[in-house]
mmCIF file of C-alpha atoms in Angstrom:
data_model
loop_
_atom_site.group_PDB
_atom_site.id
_atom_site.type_symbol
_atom_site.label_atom_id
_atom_site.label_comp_id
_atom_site.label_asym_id
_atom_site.label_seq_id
_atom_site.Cartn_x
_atom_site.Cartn_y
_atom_site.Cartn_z
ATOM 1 C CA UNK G 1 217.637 106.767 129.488
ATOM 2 C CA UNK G 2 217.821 107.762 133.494
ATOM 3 C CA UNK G 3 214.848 107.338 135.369
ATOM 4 C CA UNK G 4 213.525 110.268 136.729
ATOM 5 C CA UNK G 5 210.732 110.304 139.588
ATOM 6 C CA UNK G 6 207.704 113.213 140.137
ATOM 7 C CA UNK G 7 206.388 112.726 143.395
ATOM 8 C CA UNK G 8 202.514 114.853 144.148
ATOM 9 C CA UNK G 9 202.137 116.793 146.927
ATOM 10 C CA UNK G 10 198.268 117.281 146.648
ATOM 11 C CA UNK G 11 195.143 115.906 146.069
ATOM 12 C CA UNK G 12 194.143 116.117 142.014
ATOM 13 C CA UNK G 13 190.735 115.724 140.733
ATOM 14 C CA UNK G 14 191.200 115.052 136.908
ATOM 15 C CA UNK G 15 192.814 112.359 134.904
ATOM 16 C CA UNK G 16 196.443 112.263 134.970
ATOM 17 C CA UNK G 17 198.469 111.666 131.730
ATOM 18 C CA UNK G 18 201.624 110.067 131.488
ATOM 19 C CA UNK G 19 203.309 110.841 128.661
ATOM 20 C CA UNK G 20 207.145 109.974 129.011
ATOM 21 C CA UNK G 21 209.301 106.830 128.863
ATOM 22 C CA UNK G 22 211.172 106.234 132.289
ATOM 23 C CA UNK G 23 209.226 107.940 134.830
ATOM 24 C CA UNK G 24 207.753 106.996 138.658
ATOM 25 C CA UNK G 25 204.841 108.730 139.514
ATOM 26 C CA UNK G 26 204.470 108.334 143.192
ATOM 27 C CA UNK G 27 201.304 109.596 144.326
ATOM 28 C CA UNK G 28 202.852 109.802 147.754
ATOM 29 C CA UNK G 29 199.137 108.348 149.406
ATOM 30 C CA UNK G 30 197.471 111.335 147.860
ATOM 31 C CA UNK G 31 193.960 110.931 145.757
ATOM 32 C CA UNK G 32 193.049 111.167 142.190
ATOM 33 C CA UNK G 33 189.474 111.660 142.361
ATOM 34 C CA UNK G 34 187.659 112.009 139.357
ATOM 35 C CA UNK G 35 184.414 112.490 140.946
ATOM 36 C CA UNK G 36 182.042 110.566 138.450
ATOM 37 C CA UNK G 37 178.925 109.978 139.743
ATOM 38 C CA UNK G 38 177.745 107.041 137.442
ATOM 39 C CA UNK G 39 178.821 104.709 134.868
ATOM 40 C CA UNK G 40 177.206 106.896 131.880
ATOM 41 C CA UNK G 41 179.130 110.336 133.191
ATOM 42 C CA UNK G 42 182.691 108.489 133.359
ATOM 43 C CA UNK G 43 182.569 105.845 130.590
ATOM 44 C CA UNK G 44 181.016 107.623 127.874
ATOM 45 C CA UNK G 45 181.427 108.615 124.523
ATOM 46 C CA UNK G 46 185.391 108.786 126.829
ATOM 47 C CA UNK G 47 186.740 106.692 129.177
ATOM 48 C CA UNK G 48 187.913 108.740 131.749
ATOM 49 C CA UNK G 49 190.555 107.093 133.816
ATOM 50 C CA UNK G 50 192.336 108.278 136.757
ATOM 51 C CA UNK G 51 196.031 107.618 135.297
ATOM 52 C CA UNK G 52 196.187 107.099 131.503
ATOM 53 C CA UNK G 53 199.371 105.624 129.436
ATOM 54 C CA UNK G 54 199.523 104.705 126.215
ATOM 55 C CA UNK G 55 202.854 102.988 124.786
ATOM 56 C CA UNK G 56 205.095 103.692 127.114
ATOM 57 C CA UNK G 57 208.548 101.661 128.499
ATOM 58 C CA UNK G 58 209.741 101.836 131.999
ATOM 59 C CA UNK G 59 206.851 103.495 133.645
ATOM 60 C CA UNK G 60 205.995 103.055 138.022
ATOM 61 C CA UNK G 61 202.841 104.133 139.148
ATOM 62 C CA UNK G 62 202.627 103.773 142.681
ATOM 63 C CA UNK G 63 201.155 105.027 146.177
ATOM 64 C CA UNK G 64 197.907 106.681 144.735
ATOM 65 C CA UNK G 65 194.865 106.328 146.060
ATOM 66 C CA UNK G 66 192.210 106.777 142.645
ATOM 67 C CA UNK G 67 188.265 106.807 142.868
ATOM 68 C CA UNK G 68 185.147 107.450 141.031
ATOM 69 C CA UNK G 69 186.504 106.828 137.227
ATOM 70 C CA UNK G 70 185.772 104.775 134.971
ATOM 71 C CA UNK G 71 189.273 102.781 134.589
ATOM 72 C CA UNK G 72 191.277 103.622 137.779
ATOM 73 C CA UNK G 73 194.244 103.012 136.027
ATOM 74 C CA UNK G 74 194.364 102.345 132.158
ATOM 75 C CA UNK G 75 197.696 101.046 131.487
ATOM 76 C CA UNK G 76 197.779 100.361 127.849
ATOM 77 C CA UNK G 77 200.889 98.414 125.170
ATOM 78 C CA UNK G 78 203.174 99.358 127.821
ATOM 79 C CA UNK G 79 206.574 96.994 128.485
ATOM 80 C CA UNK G 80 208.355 96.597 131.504
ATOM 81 C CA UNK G 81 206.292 98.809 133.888
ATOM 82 C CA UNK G 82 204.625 98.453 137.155
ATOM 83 C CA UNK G 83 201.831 99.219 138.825
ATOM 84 C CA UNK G 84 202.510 99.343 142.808
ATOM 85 C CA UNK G 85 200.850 99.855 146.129
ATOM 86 C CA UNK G 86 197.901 101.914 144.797
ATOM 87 C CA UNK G 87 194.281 101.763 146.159
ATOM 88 C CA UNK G 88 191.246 102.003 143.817
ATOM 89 C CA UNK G 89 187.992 101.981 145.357
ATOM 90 C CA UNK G 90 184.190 103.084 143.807
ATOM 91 C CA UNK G 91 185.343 102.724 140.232
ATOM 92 C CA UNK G 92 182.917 102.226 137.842
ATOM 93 C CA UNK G 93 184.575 99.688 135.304
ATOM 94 C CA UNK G 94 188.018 98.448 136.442
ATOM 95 C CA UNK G 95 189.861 98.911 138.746
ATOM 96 C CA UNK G 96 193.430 97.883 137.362
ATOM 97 C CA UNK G 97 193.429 97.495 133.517
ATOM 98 C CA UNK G 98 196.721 96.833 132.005
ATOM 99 C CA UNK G 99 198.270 95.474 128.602
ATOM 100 C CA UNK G 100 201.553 94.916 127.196
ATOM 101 C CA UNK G 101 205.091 92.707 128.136
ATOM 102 C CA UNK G 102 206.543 92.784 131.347
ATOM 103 C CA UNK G 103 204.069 94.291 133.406
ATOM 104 C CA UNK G 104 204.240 93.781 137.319
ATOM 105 C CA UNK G 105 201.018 94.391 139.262
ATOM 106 C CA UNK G 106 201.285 93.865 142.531
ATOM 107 C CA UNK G 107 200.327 95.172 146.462
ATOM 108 C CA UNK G 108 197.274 96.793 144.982
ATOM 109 C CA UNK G 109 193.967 97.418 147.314
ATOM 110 C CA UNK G 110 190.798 97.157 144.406
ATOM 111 C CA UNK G 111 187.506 97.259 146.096
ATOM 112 C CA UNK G 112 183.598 97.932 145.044
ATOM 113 C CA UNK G 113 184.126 98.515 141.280
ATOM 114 C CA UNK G 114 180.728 100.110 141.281
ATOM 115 C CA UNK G 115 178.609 98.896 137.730
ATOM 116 C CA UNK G 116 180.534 96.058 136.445
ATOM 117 C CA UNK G 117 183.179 94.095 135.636
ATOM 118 C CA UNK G 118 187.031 93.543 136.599
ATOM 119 C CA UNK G 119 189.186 94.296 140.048
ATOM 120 C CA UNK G 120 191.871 93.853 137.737
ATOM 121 C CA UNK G 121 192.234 92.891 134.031
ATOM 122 C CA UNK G 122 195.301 92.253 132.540
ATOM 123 C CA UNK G 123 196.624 91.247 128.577
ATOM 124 C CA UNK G 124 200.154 90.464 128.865
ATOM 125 C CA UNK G 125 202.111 89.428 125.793
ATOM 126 C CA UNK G 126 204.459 87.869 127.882
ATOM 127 C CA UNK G 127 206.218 87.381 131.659
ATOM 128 C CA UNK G 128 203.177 89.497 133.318
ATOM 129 C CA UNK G 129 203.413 89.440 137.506
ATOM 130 C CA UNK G 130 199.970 90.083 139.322
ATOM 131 C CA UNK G 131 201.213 89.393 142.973
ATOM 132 C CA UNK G 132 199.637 90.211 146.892
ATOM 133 C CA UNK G 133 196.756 92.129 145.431
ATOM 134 C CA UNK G 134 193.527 92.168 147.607
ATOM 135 C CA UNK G 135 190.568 92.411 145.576
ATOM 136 C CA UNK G 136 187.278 92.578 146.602
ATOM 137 C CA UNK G 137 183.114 93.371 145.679
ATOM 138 C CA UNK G 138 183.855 93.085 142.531
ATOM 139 C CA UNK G 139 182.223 90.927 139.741
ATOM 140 C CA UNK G 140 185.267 89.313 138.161
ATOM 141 C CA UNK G 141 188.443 89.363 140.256
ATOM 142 C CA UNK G 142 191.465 88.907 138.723
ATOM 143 C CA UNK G 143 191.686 88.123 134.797
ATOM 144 C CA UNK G 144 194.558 87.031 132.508
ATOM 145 C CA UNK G 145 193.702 87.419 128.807
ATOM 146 C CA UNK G 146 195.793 87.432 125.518
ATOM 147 C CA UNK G 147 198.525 84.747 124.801
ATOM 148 C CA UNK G 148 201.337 85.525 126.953
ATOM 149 C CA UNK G 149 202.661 84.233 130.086
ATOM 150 C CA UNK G 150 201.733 84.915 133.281
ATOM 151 C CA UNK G 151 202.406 84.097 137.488
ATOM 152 C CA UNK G 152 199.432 84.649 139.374
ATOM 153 C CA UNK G 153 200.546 84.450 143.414
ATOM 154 C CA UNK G 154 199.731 84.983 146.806
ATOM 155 C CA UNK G 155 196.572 87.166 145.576
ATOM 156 C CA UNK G 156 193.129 87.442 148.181
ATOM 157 C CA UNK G 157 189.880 88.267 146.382
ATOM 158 C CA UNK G 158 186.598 88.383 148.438
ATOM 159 C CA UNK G 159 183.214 88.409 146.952
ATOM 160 C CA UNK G 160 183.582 87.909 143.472
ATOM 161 C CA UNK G 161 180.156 87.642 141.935
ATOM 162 C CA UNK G 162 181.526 86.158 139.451
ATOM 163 C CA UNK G 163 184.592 84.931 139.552
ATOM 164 C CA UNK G 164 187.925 85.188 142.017
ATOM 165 C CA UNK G 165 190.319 84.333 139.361
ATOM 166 C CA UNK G 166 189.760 83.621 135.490
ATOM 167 C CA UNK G 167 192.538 82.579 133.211
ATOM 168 C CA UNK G 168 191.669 82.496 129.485
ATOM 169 C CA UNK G 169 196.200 83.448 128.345
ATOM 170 C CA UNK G 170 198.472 80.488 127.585
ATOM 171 C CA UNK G 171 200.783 79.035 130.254
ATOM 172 C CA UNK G 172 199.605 80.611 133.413
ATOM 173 C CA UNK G 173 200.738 80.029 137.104
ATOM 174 C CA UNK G 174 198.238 80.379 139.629
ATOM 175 C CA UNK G 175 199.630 79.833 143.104
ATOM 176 C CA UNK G 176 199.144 80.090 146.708
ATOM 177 C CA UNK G 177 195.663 82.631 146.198
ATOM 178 C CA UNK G 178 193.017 82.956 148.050
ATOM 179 C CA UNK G 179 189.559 83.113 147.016
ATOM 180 C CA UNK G 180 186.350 83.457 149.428
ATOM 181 C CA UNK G 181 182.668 84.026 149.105
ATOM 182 C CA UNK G 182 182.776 84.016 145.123
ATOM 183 C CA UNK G 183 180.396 82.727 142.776
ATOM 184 C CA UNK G 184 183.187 80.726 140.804
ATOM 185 C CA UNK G 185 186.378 80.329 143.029
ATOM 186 C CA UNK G 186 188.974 79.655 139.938
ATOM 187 C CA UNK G 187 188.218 79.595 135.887
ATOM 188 C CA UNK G 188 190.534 78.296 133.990
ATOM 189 C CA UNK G 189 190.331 77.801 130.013
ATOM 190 C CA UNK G 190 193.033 76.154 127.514
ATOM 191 C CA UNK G 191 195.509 73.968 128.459
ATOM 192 C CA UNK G 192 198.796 74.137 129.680
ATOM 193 C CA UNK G 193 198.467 76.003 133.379
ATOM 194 C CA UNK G 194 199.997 74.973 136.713
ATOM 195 C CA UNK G 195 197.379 75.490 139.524
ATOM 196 C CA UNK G 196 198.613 74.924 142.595
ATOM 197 C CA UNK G 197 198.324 75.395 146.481
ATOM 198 C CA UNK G 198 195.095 78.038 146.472
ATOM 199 C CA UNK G 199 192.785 78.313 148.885
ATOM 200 C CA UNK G 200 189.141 78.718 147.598
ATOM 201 C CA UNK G 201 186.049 78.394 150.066
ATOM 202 C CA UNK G 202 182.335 79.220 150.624
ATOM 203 C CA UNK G 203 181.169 79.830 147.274
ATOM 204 C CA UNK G 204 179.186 77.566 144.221
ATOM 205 C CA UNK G 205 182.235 76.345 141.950
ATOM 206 C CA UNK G 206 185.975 75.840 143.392
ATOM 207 C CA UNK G 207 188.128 75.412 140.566
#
């Protein structure tokens, strides 16, 4: 199937759907702003991100800027898509969550998700790319789960409270980040990882 491309030409204040195969949304630097006020308002009973996919092939989300939802961007089973160039800022769960094969993440701003957890959270079932994302005052930076494979490079988190970079998936890379003023610089669990040439200072635990 061609690729088509839907570019916005405003601001938008409620979640945005994406419900086709082969599409770029390019927010063109405008803002998806949800407008949730707490954790309890915006990750109820519903989860309301500010770009949704479910199951989807071929998909670009780029060049938004996305606030005050509970996922920024909830990228779910979805193969061979990218997310690109977006900034996510006063979220109150994740920033980036993603899942699926093939999934490049990667020139992303993520700063102050607001209650808890992840800058970005990925579960790639194989040949994910998480690449010159700055991350920052968040609890858990940047997290590979599941069992696929995965290159983790030239990332910068900043304040972590928890951790800059935790890898729990099979046969990670992790190369040339850098992590400052985090609780736990690098976690890494299982065997079979390369971690190489990172930079991790002023905080409890390196690697």
């Amino acid at each position: 199937s061609a690729s088509r491309t839907c570019t916005f030409t405003s601001d938008v204040s409620e979640e945005v759907v994406v419900g086709s195969n082969y599409i770029t949304l390019d927010g063109n630097s405008h803002t998806i702003d949800i407008g949730g006020t707490s954790s309890n308002e915006v990750c109820g009973s519903y989860d309301t991100p500010g770009i949704f996919l479910d199951t989807k092939t071929n998909v670009i989300i780029k060049n938004f800027i996305i606030k005050n939802a509970c996922n920024g961007i909830d990228f779910r089973n979805s193969y061979s898509s990218s997310i690109i160039d977006n900034t996510l800022s006063d979220n109150f769960d994740t920033g980036i969550f993603a899942s699926g094969d093939n999934l490049s993440i990667s020139g992303n701003i993520v700063t102050s998700v607001v209650d808890s957890d992840y800058g970005i959270l990925f579960y790639s079932s194989g040949n994910a790319l998480v690449e010159n994302n700055n991350v920052s005052n968040v609890i858990r930076g940047i997290s590979s789960e599941d069992e696929g494979t995965a290159l983790i490079k030239n990332n910068i988190i900043d304040s972590a409270r928890g951790y800059g970079i935790f890898v729990y998936s099979k046969f990670n890379e992790v190369e040339s980040n850098t992590v400052t003023n985090s609780n736990v610089g690098i976690e890494v669990v299982r065997n079979n990882h390369k971690v190489f040439n990172n930079v991790v200072s002023n905080g409890n635990i390196g690697i």
